[in-house]
Tab-separated table of C-alpha atoms and ligand atoms in Angstrom:
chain	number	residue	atom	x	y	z
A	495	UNK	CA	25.862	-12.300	23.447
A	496	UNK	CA	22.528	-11.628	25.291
A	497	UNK	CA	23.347	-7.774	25.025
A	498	UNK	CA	23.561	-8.273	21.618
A	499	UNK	CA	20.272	-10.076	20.592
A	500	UNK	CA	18.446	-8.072	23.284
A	501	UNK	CA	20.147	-5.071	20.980
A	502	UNK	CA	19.113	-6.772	17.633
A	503	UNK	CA	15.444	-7.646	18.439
A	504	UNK	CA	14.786	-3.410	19.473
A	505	UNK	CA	16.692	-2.369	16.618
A	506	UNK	CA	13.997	-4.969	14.805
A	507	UNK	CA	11.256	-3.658	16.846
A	508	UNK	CA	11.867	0.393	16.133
A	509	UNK	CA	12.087	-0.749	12.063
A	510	UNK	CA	8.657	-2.622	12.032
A	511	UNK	CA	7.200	0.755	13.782
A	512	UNK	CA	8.675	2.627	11.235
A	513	UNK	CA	7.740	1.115	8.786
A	514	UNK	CA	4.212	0.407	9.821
A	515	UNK	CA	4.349	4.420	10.176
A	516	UNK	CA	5.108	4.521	6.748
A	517	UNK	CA	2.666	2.634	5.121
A	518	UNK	CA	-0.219	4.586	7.756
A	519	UNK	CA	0.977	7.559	5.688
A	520	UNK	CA	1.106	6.246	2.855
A	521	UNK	CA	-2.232	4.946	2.725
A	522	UNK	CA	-3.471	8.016	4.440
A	523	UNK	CA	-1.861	9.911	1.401
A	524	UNK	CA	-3.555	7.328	-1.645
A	525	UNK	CA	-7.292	7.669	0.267
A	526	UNK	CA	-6.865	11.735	0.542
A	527	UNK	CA	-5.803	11.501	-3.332
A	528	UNK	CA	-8.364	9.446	-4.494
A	529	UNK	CA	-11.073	11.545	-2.784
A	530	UNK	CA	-9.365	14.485	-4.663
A	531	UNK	CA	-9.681	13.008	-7.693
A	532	UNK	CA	-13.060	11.873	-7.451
A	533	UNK	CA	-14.365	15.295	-6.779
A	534	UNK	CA	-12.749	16.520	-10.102
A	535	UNK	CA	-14.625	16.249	-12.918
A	536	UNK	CA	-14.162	13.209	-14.438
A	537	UNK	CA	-15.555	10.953	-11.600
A	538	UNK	CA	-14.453	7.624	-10.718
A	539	UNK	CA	-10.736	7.996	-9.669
A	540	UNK	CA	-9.564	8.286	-12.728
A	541	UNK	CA	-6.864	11.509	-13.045
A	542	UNK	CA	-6.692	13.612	-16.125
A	543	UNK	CA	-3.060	14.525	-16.625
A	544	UNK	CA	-3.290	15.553	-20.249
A	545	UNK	CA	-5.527	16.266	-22.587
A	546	UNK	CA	-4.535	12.815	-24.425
A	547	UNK	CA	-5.152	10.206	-21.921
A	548	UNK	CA	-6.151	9.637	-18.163
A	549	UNK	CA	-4.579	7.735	-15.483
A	550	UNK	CA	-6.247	5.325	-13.636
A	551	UNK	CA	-4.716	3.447	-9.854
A	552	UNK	CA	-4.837	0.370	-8.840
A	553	UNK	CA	-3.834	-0.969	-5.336
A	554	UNK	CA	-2.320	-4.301	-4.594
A	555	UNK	CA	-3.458	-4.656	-1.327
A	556	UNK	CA	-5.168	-7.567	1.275
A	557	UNK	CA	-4.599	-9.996	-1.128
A	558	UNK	CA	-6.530	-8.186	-4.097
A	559	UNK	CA	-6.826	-5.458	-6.407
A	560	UNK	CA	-8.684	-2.538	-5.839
A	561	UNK	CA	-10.647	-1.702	-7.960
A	562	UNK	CA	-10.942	-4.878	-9.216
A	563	UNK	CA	-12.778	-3.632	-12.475
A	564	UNK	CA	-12.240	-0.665	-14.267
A	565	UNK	CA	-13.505	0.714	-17.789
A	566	UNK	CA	-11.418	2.831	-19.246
A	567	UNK	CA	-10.968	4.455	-22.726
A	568	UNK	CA	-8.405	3.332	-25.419
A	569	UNK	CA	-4.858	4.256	-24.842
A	570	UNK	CA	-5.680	5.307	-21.290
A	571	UNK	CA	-3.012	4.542	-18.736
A	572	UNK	CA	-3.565	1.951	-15.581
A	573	UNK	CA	-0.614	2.163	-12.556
A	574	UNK	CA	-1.112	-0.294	-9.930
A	575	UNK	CA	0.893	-0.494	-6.613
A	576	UNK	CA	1.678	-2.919	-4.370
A	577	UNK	CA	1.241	-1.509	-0.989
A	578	UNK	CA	1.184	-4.956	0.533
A	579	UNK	CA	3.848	-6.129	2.266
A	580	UNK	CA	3.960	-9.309	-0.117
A	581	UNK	CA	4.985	-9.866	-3.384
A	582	UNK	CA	2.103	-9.328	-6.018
A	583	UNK	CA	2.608	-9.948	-9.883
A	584	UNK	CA	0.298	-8.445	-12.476
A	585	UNK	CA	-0.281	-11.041	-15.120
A	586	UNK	CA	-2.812	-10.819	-18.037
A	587	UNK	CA	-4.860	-14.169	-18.457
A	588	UNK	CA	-4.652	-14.135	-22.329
A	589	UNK	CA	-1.177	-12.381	-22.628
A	590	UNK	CA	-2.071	-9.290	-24.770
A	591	UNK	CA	0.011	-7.005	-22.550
A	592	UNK	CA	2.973	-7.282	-20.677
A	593	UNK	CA	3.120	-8.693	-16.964
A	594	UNK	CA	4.584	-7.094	-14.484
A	595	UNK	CA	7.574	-7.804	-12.839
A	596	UNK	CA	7.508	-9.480	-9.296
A	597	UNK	CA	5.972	-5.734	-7.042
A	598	UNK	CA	8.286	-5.505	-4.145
A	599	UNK	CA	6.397	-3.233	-1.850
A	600	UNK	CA	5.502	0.185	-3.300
A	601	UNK	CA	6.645	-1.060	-6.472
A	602	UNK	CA	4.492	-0.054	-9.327
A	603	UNK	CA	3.525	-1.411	-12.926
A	604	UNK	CA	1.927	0.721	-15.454
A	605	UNK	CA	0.631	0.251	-18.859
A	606	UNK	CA	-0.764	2.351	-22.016
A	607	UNK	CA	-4.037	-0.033	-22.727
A	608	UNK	CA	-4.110	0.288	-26.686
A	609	UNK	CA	-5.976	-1.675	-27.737
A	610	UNK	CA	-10.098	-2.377	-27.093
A	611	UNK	CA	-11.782	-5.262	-25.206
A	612	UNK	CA	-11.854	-6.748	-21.688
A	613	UNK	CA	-8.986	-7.815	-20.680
A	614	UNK	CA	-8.972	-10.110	-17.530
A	615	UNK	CA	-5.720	-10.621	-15.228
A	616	UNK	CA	-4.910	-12.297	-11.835
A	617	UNK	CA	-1.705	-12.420	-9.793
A	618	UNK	CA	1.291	-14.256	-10.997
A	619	UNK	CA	1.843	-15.399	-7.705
A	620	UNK	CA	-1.961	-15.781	-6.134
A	621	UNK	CA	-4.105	-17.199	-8.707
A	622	UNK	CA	-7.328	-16.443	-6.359
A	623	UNK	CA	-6.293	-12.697	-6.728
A	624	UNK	CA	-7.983	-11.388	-9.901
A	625	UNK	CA	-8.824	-8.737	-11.718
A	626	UNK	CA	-10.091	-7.090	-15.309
A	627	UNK	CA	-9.935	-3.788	-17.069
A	628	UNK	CA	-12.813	-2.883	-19.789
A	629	UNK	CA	-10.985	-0.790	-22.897
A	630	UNK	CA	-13.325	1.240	-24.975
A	631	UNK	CA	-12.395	2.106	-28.096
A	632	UNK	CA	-12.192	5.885	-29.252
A	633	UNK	CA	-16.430	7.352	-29.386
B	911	CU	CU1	-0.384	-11.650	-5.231
């Protein structure tokens, strides 16, 4: 029996390095991207997929959303990821979009914002985690 949990607890020890490997790359891999993006040239980190709407990022992580503001154009698209290892919710204070589910993590929730205003939101799950997205409307 001791053979075993000595066994278990390794096996639990390689999979925590693994995964904290993981999420070193992973986050490695968001900063290099967002440094790409803000040297094209739409600033910010927004990313211009299409000539119809940009894509901005979010990340879920440290207990908070960063960036916690953004401005944005109407019917531009915001993706946020959780790259906590937490559940995060994304959940609009005055309900005028759809909440996320509950972001296992790298789980991601993404939304066409179409329609104008400032929309504030916080996490379903911590209410001191909050956040807002500004939507112009079309110039
Ligand atoms: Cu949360």
């Amino acid at each position: 029996m001791e053979i075993l949990s000595t066994l278990f607890f390794s096996i639990n020890g390689i999979m925590r390095k693994t995964l904290n490997l993981a999420l070193s790359a992973i986050v490695v891999i968001s900063v290099v991207s967002l440094l790409s993006c803000s040297s094209g040239n739409n600033g910010g980190n927004g990313m211009i997929t299409s000539n119809n709407f940009t894509i901005y990022k979010v990340d879920i992580s440290n207990f908070a959303f960063s960036p916690q503001t953004l401005s944005i154009q109407i019917g531009d698209k915001v993706v946020w990821t959780n790259t906590a290892n937490d559940f995060h919710r994304v959940v609009w204070n005055n309900g005028t979009f759809s909440s996320s589910q509950n972001l296992d993590i790298f789980q991601t929730y993404e939304v066409f914002l179409t329609t104008s205003g400032t929309f504030p939101y916080h996490c379903g799950i911590h209410s001191s985690m909050t956040g807002s997205i500004t939507v112009n409307p079309a110039s």
